[in-house]
Coordinates of C-alpha atoms in Angstrom, one line a residue:
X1 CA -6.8 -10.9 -14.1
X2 CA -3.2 -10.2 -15.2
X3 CA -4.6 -6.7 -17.2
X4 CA -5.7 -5.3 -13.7
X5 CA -2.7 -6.9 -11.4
X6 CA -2.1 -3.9 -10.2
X7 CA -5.4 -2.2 -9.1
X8 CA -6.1 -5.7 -7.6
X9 CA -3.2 -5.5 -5.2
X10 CA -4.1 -2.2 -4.6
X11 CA -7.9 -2.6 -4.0
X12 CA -7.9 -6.0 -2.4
X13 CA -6.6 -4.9 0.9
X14 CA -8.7 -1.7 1.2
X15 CA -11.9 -3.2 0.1
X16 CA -11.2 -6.8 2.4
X17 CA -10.6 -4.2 5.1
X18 CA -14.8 -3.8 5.0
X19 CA -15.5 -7.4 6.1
X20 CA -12.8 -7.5 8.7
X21 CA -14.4 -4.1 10.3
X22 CA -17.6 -5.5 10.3
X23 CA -16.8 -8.8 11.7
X24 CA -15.2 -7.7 14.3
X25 CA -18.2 -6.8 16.2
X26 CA -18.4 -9.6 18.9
X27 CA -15.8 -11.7 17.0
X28 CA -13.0 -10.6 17.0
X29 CA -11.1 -14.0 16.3
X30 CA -13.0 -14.1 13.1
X31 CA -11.5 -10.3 11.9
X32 CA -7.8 -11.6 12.7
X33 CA -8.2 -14.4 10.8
X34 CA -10.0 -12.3 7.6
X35 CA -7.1 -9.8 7.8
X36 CA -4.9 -12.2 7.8
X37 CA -6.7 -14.2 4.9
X38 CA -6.5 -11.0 3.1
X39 CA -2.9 -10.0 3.9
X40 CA -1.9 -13.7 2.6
X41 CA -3.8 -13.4 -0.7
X42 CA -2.1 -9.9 -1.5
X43 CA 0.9 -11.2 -0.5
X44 CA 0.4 -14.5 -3.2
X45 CA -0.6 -11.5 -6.2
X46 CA 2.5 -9.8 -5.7
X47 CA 4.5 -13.2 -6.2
X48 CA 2.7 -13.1 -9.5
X49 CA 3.4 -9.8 -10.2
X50 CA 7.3 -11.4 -9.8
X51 CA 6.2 -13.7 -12.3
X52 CA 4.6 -11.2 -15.1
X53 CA 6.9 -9.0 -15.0
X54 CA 9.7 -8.9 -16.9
X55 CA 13.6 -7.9 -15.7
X56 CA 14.8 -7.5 -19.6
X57 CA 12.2 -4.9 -20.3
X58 CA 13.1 -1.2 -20.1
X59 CA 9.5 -0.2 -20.6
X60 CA 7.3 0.4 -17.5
X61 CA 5.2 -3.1 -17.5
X62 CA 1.4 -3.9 -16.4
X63 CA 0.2 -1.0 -17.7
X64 CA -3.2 0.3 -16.6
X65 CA -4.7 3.7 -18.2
X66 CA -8.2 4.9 -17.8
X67 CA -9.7 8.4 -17.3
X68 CA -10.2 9.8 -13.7
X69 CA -10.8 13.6 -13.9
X70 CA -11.8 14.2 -17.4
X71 CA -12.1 18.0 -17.0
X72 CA -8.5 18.2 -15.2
X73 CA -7.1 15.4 -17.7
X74 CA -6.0 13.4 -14.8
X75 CA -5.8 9.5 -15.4
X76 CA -5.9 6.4 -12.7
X77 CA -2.9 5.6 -14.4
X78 CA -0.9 2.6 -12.8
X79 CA 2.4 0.5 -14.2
X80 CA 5.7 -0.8 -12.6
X81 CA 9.4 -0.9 -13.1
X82 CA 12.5 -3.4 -11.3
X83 CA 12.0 -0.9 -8.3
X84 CA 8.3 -0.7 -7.6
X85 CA 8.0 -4.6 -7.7
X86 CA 10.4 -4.9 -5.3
X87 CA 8.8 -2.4 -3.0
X88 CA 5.2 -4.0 -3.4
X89 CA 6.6 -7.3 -2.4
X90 CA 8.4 -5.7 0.6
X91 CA 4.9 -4.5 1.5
X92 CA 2.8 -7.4 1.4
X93 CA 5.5 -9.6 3.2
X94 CA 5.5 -7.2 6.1
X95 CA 2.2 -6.7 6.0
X96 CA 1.5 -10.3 6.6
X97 CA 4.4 -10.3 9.6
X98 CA 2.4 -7.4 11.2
X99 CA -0.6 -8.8 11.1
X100 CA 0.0 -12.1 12.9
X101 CA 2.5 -10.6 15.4
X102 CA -0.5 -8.1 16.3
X103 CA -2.6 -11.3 16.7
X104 CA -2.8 -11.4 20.5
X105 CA -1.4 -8.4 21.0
X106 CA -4.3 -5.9 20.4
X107 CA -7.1 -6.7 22.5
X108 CA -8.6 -3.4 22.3
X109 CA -11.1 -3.1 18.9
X110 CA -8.6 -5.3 17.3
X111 CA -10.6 -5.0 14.1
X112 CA -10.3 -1.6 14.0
X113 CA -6.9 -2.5 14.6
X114 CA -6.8 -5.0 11.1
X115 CA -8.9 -3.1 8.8
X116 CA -6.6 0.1 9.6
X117 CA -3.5 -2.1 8.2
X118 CA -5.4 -2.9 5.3
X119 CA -6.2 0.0 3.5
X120 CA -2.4 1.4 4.6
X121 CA -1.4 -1.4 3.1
X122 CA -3.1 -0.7 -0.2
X123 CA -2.3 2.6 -0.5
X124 CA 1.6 2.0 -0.4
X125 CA 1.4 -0.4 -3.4
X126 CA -0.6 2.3 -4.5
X127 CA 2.6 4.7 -4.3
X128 CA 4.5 2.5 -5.4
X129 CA 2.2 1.6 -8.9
X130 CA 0.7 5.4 -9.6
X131 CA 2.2 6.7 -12.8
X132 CA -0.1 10.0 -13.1
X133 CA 1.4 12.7 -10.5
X134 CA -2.0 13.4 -9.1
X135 CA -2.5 9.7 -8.3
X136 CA 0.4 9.6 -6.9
X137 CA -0.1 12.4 -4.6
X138 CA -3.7 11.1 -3.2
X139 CA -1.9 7.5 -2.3
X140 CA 0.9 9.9 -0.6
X141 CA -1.7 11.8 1.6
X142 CA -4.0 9.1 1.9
X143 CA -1.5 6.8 3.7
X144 CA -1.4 9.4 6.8
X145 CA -4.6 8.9 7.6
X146 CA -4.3 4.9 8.7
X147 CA -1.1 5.6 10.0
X148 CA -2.7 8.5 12.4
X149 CA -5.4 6.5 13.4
X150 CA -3.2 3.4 14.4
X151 CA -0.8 5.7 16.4
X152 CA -3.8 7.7 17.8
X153 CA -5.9 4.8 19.2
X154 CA -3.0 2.2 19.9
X155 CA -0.1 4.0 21.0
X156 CA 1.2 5.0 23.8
X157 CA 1.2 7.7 26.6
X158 CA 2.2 10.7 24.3
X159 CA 0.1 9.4 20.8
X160 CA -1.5 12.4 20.5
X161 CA 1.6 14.4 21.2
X162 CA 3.3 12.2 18.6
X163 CA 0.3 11.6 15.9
X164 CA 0.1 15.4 15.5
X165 CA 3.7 16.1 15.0
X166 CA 3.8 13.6 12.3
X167 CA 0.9 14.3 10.6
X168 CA 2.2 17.9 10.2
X169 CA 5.4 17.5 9.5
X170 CA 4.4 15.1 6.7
X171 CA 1.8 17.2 5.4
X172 CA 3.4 20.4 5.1
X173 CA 6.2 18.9 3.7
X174 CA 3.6 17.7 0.5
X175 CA 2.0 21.0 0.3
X176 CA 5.4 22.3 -1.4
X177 CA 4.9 19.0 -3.7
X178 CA 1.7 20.1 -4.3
X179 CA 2.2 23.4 -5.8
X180 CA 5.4 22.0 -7.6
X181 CA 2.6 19.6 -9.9
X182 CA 0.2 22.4 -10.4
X183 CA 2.9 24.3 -11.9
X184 CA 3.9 21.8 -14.2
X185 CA 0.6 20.8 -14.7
X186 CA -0.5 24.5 -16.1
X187 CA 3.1 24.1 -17.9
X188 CA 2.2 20.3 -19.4
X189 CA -1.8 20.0 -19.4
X190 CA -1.7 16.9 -17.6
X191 CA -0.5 15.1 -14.9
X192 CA 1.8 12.5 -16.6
X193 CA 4.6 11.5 -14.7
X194 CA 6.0 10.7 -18.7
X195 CA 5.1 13.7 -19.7
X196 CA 6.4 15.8 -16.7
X197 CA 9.8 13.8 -17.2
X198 CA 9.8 15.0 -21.2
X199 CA 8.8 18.7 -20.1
X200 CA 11.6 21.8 -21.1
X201 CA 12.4 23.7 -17.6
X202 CA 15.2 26.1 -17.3
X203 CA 17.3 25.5 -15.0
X204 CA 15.8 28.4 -12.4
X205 CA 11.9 26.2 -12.9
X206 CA 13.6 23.0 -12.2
X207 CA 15.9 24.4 -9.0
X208 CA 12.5 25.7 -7.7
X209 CA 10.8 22.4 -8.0
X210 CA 13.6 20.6 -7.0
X211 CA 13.5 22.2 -3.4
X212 CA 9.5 21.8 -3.5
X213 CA 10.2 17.7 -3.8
X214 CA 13.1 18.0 -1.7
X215 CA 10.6 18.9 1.2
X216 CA 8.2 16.4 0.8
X217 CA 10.5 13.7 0.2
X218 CA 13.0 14.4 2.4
X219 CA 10.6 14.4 5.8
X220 CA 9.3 10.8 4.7
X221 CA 13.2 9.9 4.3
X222 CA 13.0 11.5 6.8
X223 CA 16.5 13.7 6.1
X224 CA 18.7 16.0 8.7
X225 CA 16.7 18.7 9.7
X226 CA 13.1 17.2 9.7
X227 CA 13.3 14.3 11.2
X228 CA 12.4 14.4 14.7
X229 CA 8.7 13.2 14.5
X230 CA 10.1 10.0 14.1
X231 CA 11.6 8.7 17.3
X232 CA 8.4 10.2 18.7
X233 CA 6.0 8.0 16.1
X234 CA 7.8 4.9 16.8
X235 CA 8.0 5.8 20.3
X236 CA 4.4 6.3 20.6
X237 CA 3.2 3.7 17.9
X238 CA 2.2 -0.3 18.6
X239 CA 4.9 -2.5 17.7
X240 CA 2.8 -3.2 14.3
X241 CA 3.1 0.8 13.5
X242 CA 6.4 1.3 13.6
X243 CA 7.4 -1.8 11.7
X244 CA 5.2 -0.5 8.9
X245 CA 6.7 2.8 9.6
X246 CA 10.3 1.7 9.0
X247 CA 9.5 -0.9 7.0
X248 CA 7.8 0.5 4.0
X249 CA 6.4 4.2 4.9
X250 CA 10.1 5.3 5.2
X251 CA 11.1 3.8 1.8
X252 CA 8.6 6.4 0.3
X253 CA 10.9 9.1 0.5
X254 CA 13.4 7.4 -1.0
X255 CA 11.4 6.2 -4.3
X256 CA 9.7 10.0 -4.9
X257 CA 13.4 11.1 -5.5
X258 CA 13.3 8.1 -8.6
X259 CA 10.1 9.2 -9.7
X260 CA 9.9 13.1 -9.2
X261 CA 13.5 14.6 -8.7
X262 CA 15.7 12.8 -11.0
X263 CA 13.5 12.4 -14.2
X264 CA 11.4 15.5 -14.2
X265 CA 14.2 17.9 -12.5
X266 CA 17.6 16.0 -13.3
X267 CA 19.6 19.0 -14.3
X268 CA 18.7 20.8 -10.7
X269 CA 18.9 17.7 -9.2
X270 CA 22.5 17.2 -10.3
X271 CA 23.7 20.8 -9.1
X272 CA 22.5 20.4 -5.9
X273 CA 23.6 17.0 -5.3
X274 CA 26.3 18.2 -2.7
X275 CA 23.3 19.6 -0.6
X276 CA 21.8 16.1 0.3
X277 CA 24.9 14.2 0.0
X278 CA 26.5 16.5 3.0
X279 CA 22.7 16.1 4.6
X280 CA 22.8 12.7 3.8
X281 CA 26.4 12.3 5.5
X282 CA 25.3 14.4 8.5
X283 CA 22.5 11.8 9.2
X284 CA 25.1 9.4 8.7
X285 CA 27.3 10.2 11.7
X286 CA 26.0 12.9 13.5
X287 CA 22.8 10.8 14.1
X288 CA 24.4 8.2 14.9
X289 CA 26.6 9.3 17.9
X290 CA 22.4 10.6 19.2
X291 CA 21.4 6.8 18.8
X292 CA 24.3 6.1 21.1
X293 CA 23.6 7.5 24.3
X294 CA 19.5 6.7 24.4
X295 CA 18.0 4.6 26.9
X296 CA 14.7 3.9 25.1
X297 CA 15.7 0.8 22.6
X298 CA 12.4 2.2 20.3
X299 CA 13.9 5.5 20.4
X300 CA 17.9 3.9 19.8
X301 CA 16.0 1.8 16.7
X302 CA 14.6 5.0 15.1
X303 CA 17.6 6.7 15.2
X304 CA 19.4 4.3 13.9
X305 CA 16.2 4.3 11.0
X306 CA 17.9 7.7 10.0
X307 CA 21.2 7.1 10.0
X308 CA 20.5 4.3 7.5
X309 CA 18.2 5.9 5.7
X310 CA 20.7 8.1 5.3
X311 CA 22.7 5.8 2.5
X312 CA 20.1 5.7 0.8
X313 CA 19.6 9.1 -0.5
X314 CA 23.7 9.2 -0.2
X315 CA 23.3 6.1 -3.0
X316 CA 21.1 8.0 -5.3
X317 CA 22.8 11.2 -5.1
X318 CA 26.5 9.9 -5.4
X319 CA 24.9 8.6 -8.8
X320 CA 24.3 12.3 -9.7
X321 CA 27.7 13.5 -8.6
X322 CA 29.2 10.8 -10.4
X323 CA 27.3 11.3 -13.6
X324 CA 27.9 15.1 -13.4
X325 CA 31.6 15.3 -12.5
X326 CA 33.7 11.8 -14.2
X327 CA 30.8 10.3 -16.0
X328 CA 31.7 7.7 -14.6
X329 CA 28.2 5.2 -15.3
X330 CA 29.2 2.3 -14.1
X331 CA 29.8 3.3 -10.8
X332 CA 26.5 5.8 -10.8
X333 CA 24.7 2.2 -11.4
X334 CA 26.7 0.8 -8.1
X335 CA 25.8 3.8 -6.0
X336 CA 22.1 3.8 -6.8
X337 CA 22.1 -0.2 -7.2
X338 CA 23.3 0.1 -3.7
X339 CA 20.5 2.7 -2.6
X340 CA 17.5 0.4 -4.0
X341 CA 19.1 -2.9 -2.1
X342 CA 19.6 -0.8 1.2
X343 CA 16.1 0.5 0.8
X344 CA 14.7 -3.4 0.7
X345 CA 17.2 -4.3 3.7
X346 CA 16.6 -1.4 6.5
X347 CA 12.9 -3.2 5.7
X348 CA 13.4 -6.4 7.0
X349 CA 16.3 -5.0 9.1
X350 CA 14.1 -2.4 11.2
X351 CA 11.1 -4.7 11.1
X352 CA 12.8 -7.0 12.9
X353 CA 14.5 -4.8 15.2
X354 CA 11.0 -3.3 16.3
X355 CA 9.3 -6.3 16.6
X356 CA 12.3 -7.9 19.3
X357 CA 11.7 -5.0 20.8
X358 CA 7.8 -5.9 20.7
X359 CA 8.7 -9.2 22.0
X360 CA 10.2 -7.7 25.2
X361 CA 7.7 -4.5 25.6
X362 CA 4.8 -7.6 25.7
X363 CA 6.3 -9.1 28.4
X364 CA 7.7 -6.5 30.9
X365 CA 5.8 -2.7 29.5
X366 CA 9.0 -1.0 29.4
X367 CA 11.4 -0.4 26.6
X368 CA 13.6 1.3 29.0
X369 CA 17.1 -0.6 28.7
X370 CA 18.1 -0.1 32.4
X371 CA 15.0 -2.4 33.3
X372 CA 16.2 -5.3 31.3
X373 CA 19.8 -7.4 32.0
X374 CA 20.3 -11.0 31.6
X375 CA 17.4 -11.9 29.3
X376 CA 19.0 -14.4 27.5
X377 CA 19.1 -16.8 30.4
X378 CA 15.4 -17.1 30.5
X379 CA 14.8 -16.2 26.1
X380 CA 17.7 -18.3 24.5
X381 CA 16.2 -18.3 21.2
X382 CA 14.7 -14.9 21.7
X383 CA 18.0 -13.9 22.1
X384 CA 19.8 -15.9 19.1
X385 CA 17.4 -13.6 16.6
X386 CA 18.0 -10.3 18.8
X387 CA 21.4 -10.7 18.1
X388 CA 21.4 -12.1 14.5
X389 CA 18.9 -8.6 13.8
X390 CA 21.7 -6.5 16.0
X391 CA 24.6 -7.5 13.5
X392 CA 22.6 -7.2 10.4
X393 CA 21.8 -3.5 11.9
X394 CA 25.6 -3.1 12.3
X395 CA 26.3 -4.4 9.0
X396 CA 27.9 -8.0 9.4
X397 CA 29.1 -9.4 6.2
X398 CA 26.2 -12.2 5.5
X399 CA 23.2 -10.2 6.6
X400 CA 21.5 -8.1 4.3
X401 CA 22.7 -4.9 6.3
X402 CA 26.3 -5.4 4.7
X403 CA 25.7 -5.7 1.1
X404 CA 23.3 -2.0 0.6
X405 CA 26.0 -0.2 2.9
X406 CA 28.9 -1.8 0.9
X407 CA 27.7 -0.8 -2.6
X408 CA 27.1 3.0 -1.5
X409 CA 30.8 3.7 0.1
X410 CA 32.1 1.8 -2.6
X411 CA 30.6 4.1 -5.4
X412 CA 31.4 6.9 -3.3
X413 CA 34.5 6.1 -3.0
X414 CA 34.9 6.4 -6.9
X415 CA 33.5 10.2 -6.2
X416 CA 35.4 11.1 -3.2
X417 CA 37.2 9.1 -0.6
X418 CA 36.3 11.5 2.0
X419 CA 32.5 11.0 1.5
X420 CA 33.0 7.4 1.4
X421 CA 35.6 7.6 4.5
X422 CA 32.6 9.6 6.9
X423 CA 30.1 6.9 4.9
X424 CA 32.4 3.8 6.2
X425 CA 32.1 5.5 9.7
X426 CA 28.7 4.5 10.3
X427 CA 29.6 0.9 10.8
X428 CA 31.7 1.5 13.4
X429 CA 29.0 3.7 15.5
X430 CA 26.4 1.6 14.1
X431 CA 27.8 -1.2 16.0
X432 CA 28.6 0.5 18.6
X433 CA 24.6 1.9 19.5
X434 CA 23.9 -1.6 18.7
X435 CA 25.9 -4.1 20.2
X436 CA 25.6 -2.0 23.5
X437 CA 21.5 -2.3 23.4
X438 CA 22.1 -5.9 23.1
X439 CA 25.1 -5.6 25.8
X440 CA 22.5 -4.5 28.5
X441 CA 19.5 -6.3 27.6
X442 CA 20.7 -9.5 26.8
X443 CA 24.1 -10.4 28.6
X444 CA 24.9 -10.7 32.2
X445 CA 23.1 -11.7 35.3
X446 CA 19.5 -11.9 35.5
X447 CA 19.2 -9.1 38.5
X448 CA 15.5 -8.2 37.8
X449 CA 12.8 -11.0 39.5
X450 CA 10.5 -9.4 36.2
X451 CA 13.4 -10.8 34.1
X452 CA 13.3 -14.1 35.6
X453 CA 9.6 -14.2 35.1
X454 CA 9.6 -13.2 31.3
X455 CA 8.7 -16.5 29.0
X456 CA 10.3 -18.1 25.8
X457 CA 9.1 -17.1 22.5
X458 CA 5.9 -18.5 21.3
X459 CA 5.0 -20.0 18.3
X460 CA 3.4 -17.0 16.8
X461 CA 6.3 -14.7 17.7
X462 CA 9.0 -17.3 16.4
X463 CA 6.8 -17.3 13.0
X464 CA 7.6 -14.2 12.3
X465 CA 11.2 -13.8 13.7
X466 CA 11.8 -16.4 11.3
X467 CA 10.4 -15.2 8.3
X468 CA 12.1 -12.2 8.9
X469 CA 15.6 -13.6 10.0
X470 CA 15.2 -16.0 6.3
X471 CA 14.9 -12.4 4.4
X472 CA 17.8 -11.2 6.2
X473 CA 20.3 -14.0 5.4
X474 CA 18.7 -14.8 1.9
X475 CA 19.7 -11.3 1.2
X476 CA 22.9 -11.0 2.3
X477 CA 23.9 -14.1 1.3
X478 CA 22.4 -13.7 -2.4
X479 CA 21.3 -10.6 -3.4
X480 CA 21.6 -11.4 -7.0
X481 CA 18.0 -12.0 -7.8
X482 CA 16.7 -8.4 -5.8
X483 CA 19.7 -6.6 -8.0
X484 CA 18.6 -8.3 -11.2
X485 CA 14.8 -7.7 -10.8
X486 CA 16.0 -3.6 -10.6
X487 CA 18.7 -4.0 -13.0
X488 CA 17.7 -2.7 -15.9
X489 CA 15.2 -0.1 -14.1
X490 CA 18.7 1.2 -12.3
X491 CA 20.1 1.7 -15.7
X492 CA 18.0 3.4 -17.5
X493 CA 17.6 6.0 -14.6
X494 CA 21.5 6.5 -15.1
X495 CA 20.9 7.0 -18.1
X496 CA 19.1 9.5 -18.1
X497 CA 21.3 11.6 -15.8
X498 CA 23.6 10.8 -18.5
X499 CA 21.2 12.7 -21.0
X500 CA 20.7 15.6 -18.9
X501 CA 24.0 16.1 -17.6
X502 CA 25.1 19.8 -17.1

């Protein structure tokens, strides 16, 4: 079993999304539980994924090679590094979280509903695993598809509105990606990320396919300028939608810069570090102060998605500047370190956040704030995990929030104190967007008879507020083990820049 580990967790959820489709027909109880029966048991192969693979190892680990396209030389090629694992246990823990929080929830073809989960699920460890280019772009495309369908049939007023806008910003952006591999393949003969990585480009090729990645990647980020499908997919989108959508789907954006722009285009990457760090820094703030004055909490949340997102491609290209301009490693290794752990926080962090505001939308259909005021009086313990979510989002020291942000403005500072100094900024307005959501809905008189109606969490919703609020402290109280497991993979990436510095 341990030779395939990887296509198991890939396949398992796609192909256990069959029997949960067709049980749902007339029993639907019976597809919940098979979803969630199949959600568990990924969820148990990626904690022995933990267990195979090895921290010490610079090598990518697990590795599974057989021919796909034999005319094209294209290979189902699969293996991980420190990074990946990380982001395929993310995955299946959410995915789990989803499912039972969706449990009552979706009455309408709720096996539709659970199968639709599934095979999104698979494809993101698929991402996440896919070492031949081509592979890799098939899991990226094929992950719209699920998400379009669960925004489409289960969101709101405006899903089609909101489904199309993010299924073409998302696939034009991978068009340019597209045509960036088909160059290097008729430059390489093959799709092999390896390969790619080992490929001579000038300096003009790589600045070409630098931009081409840049597009992709940066709308999945998603990055100042194109990211405004995604307050209207989280808007539009069930509760279990956008916490897959922040959750993991976000992250994606994030790890194709890791896989794509640093190894195979490192020297272009490098020069045009500036670019996404002042893009990166513009999300930062400027998106920020939007967060501030909206009324929809969904809409406040997903802003605040891209202002955090935000340090994460600030992380990973401080590591560049760094690299190119002191050489300073050490601090490169922070800065990217820092990336990676924000990356695995803003996961549990936004999760949570979207499913409070779930909990809420269940009970009273609006996520307007102005409806709400006083809801801790009737949802005391509803409202001790709103507001233990709303300080991780600000970045309390303790939560998981804190220590991502912290290693990012720290290594920037080592670059520039400016960069760090507009960095640092965030905190303050992220506290600010935050703590006045939780201000208005929480605090105060109840003033609203729907308010007084609303009921204490049950034992389904406090299940997952709990596993969620555990990953949240466990984090930011000891986030030695997540920074060991990518310790090593984090290096060697440096390293590299290191290699190729211009």
């Amino acid at each position: 079993m341990f030779n395939h580990l990887l296509s198991l967790l890939i396949w398992l959820p796609v192909v256990g999304a069959v029997p949960v489709l067709l049980a749902g027909h007339g029993k639907p109880n019976l597809a919940r539980w098979l979803a969630l029966l199949v959600a568990v048991l990924a969820f148990v192969v990626s904690l022995f994924l933990l267990v195979q693979y090895d921290p010490a190892n610079r090598a990518m680990q697990l590795v599974e090679d057989h021919l796909w396209i034999a005319s094209l030389g294209v290979h189902y090629g699969l293996a991980v590094d420190g990074i990946s694992v990380a982001l395929i246990v993310l995955t299946t823990f959410v995915s789990i979280l989803v499912i039972v929080g969706a449990w009552e929830v979706i009455q309408d073809k709720p096996h539709q509903y659970m199968a639709a989960m599934l095979v999104l699920e698979g494809l993101m460890i698929g991402v996440f695993c896919a070492t031949d280019a081509l592979l890799f772009y098939v899991f990226f495309e094929a992950m719209l598809i699920p998400m379009f369908i669960l925004i489409g049939i289960w969101g709101g007023p405006r899903r089609v509105y909101a489904t199309l806008k993010f299924f073409i910003y998302t696939f034009l952006g991978s068009i340019f990606m597209l045509v960036g591999l088909i160059y290097l393949y008729l430059k390489a003969g093959t799709f092999d990320l390896h390969t790619l990585a080992a490929l001579p480009l000038t300096l003009s090729e790589q600045s070409w396919l630098f931009f081409a990645f840049l597009l992709a990647f940066a709308v999945k980020v998603p990055m100042v300028p194109v990211h405004t499908w995604l307050p209207d997919a989280h808007v539009e989108a069930p509760t279990g939608g956008s916490v897959v959508l922040a959750a993991v789907m976000l992250k994606i954006g994030g790890y194709g810069f890791l896989r794509f722009s640093l190894p195979i285009v490192p020297d272009a990457s490098a020069h045009f570090a500036p670019l996404v760090i002042v893009l990166s820094l513009v999300a930062v703030v400027y998106i920020g102060y939007v967060a501030l004055v909206q009324e929809d909490m969904k809409k406040l949340v997903a802003y605040s998605s891209v202002a955090h997102m935000g340090f994460v491609t600030l992380g990973i290209f401080i590591a560049f500047m760094l690299v190119r301009d002191s050489g300073n490693l050490d601090m490169a290794k922070l800065g990217m370190q820092g990336a990676m752990v924000q990356m695995i926080s803003h996961g549990f962090v936004s999760g949570a956040m979207f499913t409070c505001i779930g909990v809420l939308y269940d009970r009273m259909h609006t996520r307007q704030i102005k409806d709400y005021g006083g809801v801790i009086n009737v949802m005391p313990w509803f409202g001790f995990f709103y507001v233990l979510f709303a300080m991780a989002n600000s970045g309390l020291p303790g939560t998981s929030g804190f220590v991502g942000e912290f290693m990012v403005v720290l290594a920037s500072f080592s670059a520039n104190p400016w960069i760090a100094l507009f960095a640092a900024f965030t905190l303050i307005i992220g506290a600010a967007y935050t703590l006045w959501m939780v201000k208005r809905v929480l605090w105060g008189e109840v003033t609203n008879h729907h308010v007084a109606e609303m009921k204490e969490i049950n034992g389904r919703e406090t299940f997952v507020l709990v596993a969620f609020a555990v990953a949240v402290l466990a984090l930011g109280i000891w986030p030695q083990p997540l920074i060991h497991l990518m310790d090593t993979s984090v290096s060697q990436l440096v390293q590299q820049l290191a290699v190729h510095k211009i």
